[in-house]
mmCIF file of C-alpha atoms and ligand atoms in Angstrom:
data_model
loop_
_atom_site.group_PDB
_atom_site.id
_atom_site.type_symbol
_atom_site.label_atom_id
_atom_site.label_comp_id
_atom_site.label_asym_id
_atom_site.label_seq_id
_atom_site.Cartn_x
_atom_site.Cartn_y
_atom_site.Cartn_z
ATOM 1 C CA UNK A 183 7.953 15.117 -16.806
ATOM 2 C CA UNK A 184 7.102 13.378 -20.431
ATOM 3 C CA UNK A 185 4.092 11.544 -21.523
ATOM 4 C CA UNK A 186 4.577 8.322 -22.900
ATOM 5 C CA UNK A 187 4.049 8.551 -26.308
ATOM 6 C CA UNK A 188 3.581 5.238 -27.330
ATOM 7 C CA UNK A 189 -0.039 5.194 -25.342
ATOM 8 C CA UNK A 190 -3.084 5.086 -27.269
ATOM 9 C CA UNK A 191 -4.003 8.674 -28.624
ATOM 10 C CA UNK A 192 -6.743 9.708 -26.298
ATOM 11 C CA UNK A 193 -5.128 8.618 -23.421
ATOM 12 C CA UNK A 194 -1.781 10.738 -24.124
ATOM 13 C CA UNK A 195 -3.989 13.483 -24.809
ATOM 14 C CA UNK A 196 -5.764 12.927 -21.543
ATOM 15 C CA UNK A 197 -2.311 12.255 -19.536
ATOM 16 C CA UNK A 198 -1.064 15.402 -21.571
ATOM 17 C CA UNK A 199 -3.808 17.868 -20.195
ATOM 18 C CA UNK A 200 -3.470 16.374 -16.477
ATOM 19 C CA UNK A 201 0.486 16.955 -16.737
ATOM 20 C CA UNK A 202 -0.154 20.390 -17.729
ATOM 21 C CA UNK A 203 -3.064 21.288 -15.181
ATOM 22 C CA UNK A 204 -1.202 19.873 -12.603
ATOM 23 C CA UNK A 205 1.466 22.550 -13.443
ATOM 24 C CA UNK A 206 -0.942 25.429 -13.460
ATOM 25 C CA UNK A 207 -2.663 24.407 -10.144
ATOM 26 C CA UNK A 208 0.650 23.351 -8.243
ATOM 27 C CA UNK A 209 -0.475 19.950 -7.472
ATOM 28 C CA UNK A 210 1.773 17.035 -6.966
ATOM 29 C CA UNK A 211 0.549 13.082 -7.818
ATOM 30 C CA UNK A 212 1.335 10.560 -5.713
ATOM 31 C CA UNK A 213 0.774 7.091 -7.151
ATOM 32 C CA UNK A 214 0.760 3.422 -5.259
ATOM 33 C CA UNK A 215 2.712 0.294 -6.978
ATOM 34 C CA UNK A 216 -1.313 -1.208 -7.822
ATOM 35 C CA UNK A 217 -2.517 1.911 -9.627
ATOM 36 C CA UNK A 218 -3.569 1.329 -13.189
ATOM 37 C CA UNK A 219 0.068 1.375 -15.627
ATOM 38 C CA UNK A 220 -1.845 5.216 -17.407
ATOM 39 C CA UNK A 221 -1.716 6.406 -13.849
ATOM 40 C CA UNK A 222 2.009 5.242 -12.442
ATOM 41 C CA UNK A 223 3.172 6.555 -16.081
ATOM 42 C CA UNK A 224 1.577 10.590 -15.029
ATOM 43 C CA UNK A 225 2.680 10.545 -11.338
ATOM 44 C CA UNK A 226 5.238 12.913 -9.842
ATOM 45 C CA UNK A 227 6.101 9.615 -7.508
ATOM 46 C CA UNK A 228 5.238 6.278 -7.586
ATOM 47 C CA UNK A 229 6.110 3.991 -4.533
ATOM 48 C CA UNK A 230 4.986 1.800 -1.487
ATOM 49 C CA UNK A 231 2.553 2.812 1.179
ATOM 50 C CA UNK A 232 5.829 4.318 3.423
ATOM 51 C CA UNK A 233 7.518 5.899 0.907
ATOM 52 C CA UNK A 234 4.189 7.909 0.003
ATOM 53 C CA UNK A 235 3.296 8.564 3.425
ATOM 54 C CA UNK A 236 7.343 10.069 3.604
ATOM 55 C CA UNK A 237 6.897 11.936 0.256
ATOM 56 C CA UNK A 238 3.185 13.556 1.469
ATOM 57 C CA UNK A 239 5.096 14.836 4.998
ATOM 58 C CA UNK A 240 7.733 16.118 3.206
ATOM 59 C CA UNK A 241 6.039 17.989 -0.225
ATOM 60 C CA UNK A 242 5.296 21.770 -0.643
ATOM 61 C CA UNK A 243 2.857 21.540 -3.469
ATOM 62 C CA UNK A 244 -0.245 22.934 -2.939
ATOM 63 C CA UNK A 245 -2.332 20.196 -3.606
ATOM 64 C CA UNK A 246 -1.543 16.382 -3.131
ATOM 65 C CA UNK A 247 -3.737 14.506 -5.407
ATOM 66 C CA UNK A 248 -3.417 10.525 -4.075
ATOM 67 C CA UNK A 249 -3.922 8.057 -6.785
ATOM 68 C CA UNK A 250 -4.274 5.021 -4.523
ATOM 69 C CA UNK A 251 -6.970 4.060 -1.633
ATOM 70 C CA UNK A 252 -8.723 5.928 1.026
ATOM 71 C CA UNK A 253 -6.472 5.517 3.997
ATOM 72 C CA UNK A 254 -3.243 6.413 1.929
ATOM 73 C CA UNK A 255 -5.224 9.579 1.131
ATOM 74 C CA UNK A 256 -5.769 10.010 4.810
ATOM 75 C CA UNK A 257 -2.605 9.297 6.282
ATOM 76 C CA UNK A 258 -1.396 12.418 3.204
ATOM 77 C CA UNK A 259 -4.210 14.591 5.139
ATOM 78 C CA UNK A 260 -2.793 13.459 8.773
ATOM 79 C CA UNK A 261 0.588 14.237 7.961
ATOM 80 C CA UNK A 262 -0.225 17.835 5.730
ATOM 81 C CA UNK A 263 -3.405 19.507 7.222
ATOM 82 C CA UNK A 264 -2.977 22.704 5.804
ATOM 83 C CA UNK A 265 -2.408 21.178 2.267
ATOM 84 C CA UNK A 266 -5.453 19.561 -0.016
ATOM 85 C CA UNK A 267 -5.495 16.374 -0.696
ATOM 86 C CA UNK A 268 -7.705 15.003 -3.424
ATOM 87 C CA UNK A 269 -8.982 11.377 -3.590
ATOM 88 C CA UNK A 270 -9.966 11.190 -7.100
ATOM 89 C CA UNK A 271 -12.519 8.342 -6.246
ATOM 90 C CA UNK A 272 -13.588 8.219 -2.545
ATOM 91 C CA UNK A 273 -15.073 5.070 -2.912
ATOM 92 C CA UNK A 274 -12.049 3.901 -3.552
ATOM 93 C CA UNK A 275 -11.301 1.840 0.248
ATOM 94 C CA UNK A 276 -9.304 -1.317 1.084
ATOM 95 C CA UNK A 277 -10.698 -4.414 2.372
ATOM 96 C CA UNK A 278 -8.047 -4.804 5.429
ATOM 97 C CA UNK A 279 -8.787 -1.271 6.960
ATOM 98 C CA UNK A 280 -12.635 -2.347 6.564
ATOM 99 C CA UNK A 281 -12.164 -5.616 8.661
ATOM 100 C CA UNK A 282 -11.217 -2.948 11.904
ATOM 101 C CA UNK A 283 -13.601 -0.508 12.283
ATOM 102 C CA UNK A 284 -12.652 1.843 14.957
ATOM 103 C CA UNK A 285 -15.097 1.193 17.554
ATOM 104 C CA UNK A 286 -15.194 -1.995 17.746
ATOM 105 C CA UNK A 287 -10.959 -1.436 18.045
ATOM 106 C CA UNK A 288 -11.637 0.342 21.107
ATOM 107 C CA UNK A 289 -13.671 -2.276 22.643
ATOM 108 C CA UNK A 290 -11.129 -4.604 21.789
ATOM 109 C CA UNK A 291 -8.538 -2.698 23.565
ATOM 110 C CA UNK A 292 -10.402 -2.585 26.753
ATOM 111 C CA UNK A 293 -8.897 -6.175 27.257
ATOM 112 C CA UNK A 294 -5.476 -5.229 26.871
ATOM 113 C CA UNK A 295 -4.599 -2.674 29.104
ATOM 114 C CA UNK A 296 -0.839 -1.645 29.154
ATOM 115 C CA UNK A 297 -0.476 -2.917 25.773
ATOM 116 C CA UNK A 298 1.448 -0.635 22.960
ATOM 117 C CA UNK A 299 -0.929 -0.882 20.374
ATOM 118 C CA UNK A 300 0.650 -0.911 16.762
ATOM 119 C CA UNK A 301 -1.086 -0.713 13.723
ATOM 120 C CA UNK A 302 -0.650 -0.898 10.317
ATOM 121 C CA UNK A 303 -1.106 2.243 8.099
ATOM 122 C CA UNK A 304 -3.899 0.348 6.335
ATOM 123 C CA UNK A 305 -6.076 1.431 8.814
ATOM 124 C CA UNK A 306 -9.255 4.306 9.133
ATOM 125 C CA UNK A 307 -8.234 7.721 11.103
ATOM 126 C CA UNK A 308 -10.074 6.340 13.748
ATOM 127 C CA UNK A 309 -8.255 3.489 14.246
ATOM 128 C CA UNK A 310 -4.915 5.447 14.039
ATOM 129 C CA UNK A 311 -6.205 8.031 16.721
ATOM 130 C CA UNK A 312 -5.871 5.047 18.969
ATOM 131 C CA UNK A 313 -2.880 3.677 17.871
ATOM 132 C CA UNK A 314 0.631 4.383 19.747
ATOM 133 C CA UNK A 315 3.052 3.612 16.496
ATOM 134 C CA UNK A 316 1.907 2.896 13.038
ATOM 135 C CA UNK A 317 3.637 0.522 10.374
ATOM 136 C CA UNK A 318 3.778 -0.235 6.963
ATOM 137 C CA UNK A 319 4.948 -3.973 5.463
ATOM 138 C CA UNK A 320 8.058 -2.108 5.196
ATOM 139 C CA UNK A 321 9.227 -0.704 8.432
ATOM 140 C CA UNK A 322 6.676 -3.157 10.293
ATOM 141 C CA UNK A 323 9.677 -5.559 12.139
ATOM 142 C CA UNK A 324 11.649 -2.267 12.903
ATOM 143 C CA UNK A 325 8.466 -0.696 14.705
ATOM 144 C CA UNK A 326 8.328 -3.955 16.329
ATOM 145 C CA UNK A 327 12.139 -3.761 17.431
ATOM 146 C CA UNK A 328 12.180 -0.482 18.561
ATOM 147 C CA UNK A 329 9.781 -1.215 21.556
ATOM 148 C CA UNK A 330 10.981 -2.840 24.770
ATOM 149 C CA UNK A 331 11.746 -6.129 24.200
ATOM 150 C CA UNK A 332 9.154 -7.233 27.341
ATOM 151 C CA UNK A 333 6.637 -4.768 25.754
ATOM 152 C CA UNK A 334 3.088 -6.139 25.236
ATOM 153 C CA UNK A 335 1.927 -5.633 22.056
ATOM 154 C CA UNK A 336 -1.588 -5.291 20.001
ATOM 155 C CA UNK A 337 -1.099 -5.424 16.234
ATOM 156 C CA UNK A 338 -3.283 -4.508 13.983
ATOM 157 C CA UNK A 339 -5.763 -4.957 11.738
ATOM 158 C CA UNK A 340 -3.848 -8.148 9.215
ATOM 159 C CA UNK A 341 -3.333 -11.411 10.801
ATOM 160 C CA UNK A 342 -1.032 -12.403 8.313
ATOM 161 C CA UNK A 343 1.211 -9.779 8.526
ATOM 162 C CA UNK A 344 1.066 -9.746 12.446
ATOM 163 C CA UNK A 345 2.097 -13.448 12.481
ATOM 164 C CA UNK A 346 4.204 -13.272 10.019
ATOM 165 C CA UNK A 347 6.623 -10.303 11.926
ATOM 166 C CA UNK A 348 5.914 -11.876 15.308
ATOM 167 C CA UNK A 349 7.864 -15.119 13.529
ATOM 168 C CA UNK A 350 10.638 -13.084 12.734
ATOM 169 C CA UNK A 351 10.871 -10.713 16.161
ATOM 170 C CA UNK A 352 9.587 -13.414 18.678
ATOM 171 C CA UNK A 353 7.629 -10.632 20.208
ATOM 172 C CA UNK A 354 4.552 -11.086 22.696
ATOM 173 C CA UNK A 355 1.929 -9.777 20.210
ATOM 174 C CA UNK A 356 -1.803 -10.193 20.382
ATOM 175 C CA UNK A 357 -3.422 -9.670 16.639
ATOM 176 C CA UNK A 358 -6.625 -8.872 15.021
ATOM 177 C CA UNK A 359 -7.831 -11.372 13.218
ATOM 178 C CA UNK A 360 -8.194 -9.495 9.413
ATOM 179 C CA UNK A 361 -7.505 -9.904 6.321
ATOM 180 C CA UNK A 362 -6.996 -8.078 2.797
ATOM 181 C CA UNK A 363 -9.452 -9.696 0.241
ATOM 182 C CA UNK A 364 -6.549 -9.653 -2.455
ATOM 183 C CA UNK A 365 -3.665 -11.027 -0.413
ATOM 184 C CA UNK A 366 -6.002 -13.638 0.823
ATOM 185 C CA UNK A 367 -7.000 -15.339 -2.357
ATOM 186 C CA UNK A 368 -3.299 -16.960 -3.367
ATOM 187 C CA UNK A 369 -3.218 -20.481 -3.169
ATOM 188 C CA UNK A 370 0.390 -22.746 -2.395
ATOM 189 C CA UNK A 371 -1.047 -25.234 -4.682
ATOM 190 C CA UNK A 372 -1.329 -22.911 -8.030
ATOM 191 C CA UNK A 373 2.217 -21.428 -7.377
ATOM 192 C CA UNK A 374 3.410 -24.404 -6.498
ATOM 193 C CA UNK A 375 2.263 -25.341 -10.435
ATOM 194 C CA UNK A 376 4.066 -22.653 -11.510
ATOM 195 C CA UNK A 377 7.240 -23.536 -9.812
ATOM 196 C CA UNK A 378 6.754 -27.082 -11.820
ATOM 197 C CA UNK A 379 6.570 -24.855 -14.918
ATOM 198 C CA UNK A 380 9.238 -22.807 -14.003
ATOM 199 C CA UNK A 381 11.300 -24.412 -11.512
ATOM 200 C CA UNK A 382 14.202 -21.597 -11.708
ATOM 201 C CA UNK A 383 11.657 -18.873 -10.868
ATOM 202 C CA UNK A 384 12.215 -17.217 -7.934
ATOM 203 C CA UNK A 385 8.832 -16.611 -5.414
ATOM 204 C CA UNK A 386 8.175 -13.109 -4.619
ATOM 205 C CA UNK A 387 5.539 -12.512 -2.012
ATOM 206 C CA UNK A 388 4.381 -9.550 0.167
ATOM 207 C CA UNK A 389 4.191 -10.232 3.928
ATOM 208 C CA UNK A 390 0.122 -10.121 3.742
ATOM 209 C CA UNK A 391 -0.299 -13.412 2.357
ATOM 210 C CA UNK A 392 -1.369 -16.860 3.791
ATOM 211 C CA UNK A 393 1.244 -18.212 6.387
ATOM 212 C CA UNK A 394 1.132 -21.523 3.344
ATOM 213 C CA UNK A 395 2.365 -19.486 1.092
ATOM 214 C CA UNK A 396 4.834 -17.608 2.377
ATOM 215 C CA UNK A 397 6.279 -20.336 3.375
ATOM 216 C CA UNK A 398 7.176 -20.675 -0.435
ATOM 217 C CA UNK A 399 8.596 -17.791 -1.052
ATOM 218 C CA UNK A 400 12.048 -17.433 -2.044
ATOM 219 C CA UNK A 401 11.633 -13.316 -0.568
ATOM 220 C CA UNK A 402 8.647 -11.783 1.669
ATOM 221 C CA UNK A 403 8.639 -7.825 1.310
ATOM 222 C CA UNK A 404 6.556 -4.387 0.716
ATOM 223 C CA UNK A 405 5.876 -3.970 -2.944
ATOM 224 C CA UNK A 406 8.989 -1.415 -2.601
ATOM 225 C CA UNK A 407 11.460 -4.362 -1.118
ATOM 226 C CA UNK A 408 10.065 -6.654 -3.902
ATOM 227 C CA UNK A 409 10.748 -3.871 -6.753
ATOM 228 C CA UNK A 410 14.609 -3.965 -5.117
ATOM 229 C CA UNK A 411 14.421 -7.242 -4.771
ATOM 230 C CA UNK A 412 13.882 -8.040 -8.412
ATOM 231 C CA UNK A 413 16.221 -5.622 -9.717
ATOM 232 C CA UNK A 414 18.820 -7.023 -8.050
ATOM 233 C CA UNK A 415 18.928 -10.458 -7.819
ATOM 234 C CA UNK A 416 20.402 -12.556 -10.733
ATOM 235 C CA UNK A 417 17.536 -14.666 -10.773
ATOM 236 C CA UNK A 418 15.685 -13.921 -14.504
ATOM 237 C CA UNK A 419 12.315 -15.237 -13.818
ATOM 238 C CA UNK A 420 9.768 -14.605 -10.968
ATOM 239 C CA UNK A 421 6.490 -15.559 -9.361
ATOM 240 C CA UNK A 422 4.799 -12.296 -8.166
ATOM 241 C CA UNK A 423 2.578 -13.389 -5.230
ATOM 242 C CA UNK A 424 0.923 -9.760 -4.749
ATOM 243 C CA UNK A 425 -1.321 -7.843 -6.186
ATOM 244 C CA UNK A 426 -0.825 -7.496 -9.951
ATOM 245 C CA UNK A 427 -0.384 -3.645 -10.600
ATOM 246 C CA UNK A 428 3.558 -3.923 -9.474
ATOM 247 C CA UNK A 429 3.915 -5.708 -12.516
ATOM 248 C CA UNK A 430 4.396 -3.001 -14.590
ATOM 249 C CA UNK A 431 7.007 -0.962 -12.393
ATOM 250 C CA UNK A 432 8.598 -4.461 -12.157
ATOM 251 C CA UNK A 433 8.519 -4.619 -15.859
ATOM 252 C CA UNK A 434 9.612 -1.785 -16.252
ATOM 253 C CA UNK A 435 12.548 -1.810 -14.264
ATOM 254 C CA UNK A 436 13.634 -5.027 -16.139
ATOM 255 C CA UNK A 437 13.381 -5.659 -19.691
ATOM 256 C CA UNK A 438 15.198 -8.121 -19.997
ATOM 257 C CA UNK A 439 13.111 -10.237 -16.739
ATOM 258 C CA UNK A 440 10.333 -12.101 -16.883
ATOM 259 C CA UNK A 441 7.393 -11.782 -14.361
ATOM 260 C CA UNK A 442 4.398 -14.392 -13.485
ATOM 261 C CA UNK A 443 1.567 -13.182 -12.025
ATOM 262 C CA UNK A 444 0.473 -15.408 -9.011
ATOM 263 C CA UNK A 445 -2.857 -16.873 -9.623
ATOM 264 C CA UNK A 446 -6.096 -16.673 -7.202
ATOM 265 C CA UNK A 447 -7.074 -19.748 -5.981
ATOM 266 C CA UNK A 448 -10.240 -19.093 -8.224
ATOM 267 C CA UNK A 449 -8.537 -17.842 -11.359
ATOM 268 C CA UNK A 450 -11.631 -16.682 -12.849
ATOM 269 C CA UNK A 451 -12.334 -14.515 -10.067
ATOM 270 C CA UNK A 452 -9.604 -11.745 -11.180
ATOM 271 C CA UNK A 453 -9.003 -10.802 -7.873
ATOM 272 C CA UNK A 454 -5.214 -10.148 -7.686
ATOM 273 C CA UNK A 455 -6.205 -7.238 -8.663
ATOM 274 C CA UNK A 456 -7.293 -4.759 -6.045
ATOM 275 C CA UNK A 457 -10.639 -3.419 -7.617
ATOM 276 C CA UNK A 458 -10.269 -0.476 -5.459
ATOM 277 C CA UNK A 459 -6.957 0.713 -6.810
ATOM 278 C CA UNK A 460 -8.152 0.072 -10.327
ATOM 279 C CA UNK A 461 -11.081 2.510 -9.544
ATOM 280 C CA UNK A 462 -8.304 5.365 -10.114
ATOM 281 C CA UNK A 463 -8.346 6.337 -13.674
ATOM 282 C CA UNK A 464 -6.948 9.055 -15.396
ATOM 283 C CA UNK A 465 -10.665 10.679 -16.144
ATOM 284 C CA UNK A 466 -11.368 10.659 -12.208
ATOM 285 C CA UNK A 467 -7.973 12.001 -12.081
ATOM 286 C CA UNK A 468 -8.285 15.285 -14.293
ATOM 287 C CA UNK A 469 -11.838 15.903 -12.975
ATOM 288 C CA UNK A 470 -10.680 15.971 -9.520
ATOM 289 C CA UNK A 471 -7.856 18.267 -10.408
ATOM 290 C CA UNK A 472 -10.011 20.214 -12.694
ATOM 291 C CA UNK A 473 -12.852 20.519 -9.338
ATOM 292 C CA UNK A 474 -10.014 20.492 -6.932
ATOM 293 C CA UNK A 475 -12.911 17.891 -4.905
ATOM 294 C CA UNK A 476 -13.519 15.363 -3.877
ATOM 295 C CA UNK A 477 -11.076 16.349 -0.512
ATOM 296 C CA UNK A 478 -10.296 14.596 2.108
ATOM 297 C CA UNK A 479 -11.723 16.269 5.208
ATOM 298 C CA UNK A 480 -10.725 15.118 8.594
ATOM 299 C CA UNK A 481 -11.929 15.808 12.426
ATOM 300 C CA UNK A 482 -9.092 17.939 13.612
ATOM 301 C CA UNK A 483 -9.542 16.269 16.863
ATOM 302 C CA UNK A 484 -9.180 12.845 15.408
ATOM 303 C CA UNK A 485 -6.366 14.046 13.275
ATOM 304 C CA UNK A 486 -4.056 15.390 15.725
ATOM 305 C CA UNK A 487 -4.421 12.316 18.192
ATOM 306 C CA UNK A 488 -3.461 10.095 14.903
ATOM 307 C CA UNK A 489 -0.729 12.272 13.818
ATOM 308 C CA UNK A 490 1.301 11.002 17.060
ATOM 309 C CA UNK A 491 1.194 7.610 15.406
ATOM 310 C CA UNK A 492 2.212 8.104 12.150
ATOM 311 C CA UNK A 493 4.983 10.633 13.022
ATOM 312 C CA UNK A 494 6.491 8.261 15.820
ATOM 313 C CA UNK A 495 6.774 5.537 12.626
ATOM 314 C CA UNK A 496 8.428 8.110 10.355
ATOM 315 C CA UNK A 497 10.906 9.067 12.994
ATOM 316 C CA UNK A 498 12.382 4.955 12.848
ATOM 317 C CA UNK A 499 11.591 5.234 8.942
ATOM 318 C CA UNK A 500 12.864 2.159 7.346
HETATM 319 P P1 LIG B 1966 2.887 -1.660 0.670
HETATM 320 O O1 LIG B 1966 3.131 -1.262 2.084
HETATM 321 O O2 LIG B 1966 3.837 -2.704 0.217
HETATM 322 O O3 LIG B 1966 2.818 -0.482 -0.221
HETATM 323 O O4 LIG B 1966 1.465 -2.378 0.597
HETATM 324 C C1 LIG B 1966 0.278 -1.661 0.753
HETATM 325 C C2 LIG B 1966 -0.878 -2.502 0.507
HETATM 326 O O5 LIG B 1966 -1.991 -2.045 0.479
HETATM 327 C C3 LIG B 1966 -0.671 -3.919 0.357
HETATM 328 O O6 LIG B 1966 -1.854 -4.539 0.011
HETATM 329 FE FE1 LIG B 1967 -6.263 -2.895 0.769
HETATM 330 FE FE2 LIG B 1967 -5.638 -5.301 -0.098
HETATM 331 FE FE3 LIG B 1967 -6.180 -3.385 -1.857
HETATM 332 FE FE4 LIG B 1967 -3.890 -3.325 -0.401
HETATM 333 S S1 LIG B 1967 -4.487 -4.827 -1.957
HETATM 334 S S2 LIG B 1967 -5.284 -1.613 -0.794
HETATM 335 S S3 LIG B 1967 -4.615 -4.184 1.545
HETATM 336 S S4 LIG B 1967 -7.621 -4.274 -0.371
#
C-alpha cells in the first residue's frame, strides 16, 4: 500500500511507521466508513459494518487491528477466535448497542416466546448470544425475507431501522425501542433548507434515521449502498444524512461531486459526527500495534452461542 503524501509531515511519518509495522507483525486494518480520513487512508480495507464483519471471517493475518467501535471489534473476535483482534481504543462504544443491554434483552424476551429474535450487529456479545440471525443496515430486509413469512419476529436494538424494514417487508415485528445518538439528531426541517438551497441535490440517508426524515430521502441505505449509490447516479450534488466520516470515501470516489453534510438539529452540537469513531487515531493505532493490546477478550461460552447468529447472517450475505 502507499501513504498519501500530500498529508501533513508528521502524520505521513506516523502512517509510514504503522504501514511498515503492520508488515513486520502480520496484522491486517480494518477501517469503518466514520473513521477519521488519516485512518481510512492506512487501512488494508475500508467498508460498512457487513463487509468488515465478511472481510474479519474470511482474513489469515495474524492480527486484525479494528479501527471502528467496540461491537465491530467483537463481532471480528466472534467470527476469528484464534486470531487477535486489537481495539485501539476500548472506550471506543456506540450509543445504539448501549440502549440494549443484554439482560434486560432477556427479560424482554420472556414476553415473546416463539419469536425469531433478529438483531442488528450493533449490538454487545451478550445480546448476540441470544439472538437467532443478526443484520446489518445492509442485508437487514433480506434477513427479514428469508424467515417464514408468518414468522414472529423481535428486532433489535434501533427503532428506526426496525420500522423502517418492517415498512418495506410488511413483516409482524415487535422492536426495541433504541436509538443511535448520531442518527437521531437530523432534523427534516434543516435538510429541507438545504433542498431550498440546492433543490437538484439528491437526499442520501442511512436507514437509522427519524421515520421524518427518511421520508425525504431521495435513497435510504448502509454507508456501503450510499457510497454505490453516489457513484452511480447522475445526480452531481447530494445531501448526506449520516454520519459525516463517509464524506471523505464519498469524496473521494467523486471529484468531480459535490457533498453536503446534513446538519444536527442543534448545529452547534457537532454531533454528526460519531465521537466514538473519531476516538480512533493513528497514535492509538501504532501503540496498539506496537503493544499488540488492548485485545478483545471474549467468554468462549458467550462467543460460541453468538457465533450461530452472525454466521446464519453471513450465509444470506447481501
Ligand atoms: P453500516 O452498517 O452502514 O456500516 O452502519 C453502521 C453504523 O454504525 C451506522 O451508524
Ligand atoms: Fe453507534 Fe451511531 Fe456511532 Fe454508528 S454512528 S457507531 S450506531 S453511535
Amino acid at each position: 500500500m502507499t501513504v498519501d503524501n500530500k498529508l501533513p509531515s508528521p502524520e505521513t511519518e506516523l502512517a509510514a511507521r504503522i504501514v511498515r509495522l503492520k508488515k513486520e507483525k502480520g496484522a491486517v486494518i480494518l477501517a469503518h466508513y466514520y473513521t477519521l480520513p488519516e485512518v481510512q487512508r492506512i487501512a488494508d480495507f475500508t467498508g460498512d459494518s457487513l463487509a468488515l464483519s465478511q472481510q474479519a471471517a474470511r482474513t489469515d493475518a495474524r492480527i486484525i487491528l479494528f479501527a471502528g467501535v467496540h461491537f465491530m471489534a467483537e463481532t471480528a473476535k466472534i467470527l476469528s477466535p484464534d486470531k487477535k483482534v486489537l481495539l485501539p481504543e476500548p472506550a471506543a462504544g456506540c450509543s445504539l448497542a448501549d440502549s440494549c443491554r443484554a439482560e434486560d434483552f432477556a427479560e424482554f424476551l420472556k414476553s415473546y416466546p416463539g419469536h425469531t429474535v433478529v438483531s442488528y450487529v450493533n449490538t454487545s456479545v451478550g445480546v448476540k448470544a441470544l439472538t437467532d440471525i443478526c443484520c446489518t443496515s445492509s442485508n437487514a430486509v433480506d434477513v427479514i425475507r428469508s424467515l417464514p413469512s408468518d414468522a414472529k419476529i423481535v428486532f433489535a436494538p434501533d427503532r428506526n431501522l426496525g420500522n423502517y424494514i418492517r415498512g418495506v417487508t410488511g413483516r409482524d415485528m415487535v422492536v426495541w425501542d433504541g436509538a443511535c445518538g448520531v442518527h437521531e439528531e437530523f432534523s427534516l426541517e434543516k435538510i429541507l433548507e438545504l433542498k431550498k438551497k440546492y433543490p437538484e441535490a439528491k437526499v442520501l440517508a442511512h436507514p437509522e434515521c427519524k421515520k421524518t426524515v427518511l421520508l425525504a430521502a431521495d435513497y435510504i441505505g448502509s454507508t456501503a449502498a450510499l457510497l454505490r449509490f453516489a457513484s452511480t447516479d447522475p445526480a452531481d450534488t447530494f445531501i448526506v444524512v449520516t454520519e459525516a466520516g463517509i464524506l471523505y470515501q464519498m469524496r473521494k470516489e467523486n471529484p468531480g461531486k459535490t457533498f453536503i453534510p446534513a446538519p444536527p438539529e442543534d448545529a452547534s452540537c457537532g454531533c454528526n459526527n460519531c465521537a466514538f469513531m473519531k476516538m480512533v487515531t493513528l497514535d492509538k493505532i501504532y501503540r496498539a500495534l506496537l503493544d499488540e493490546s488492548p485485545e478483545v477478550v471474549l467468554d468462549e461460552e458467550i462467543r460460541r452461542k453468538a457465533e450461530g447468529s452472525i454466521r446464519r447472517m453471513l450465509e444470506i450475505g447481501k
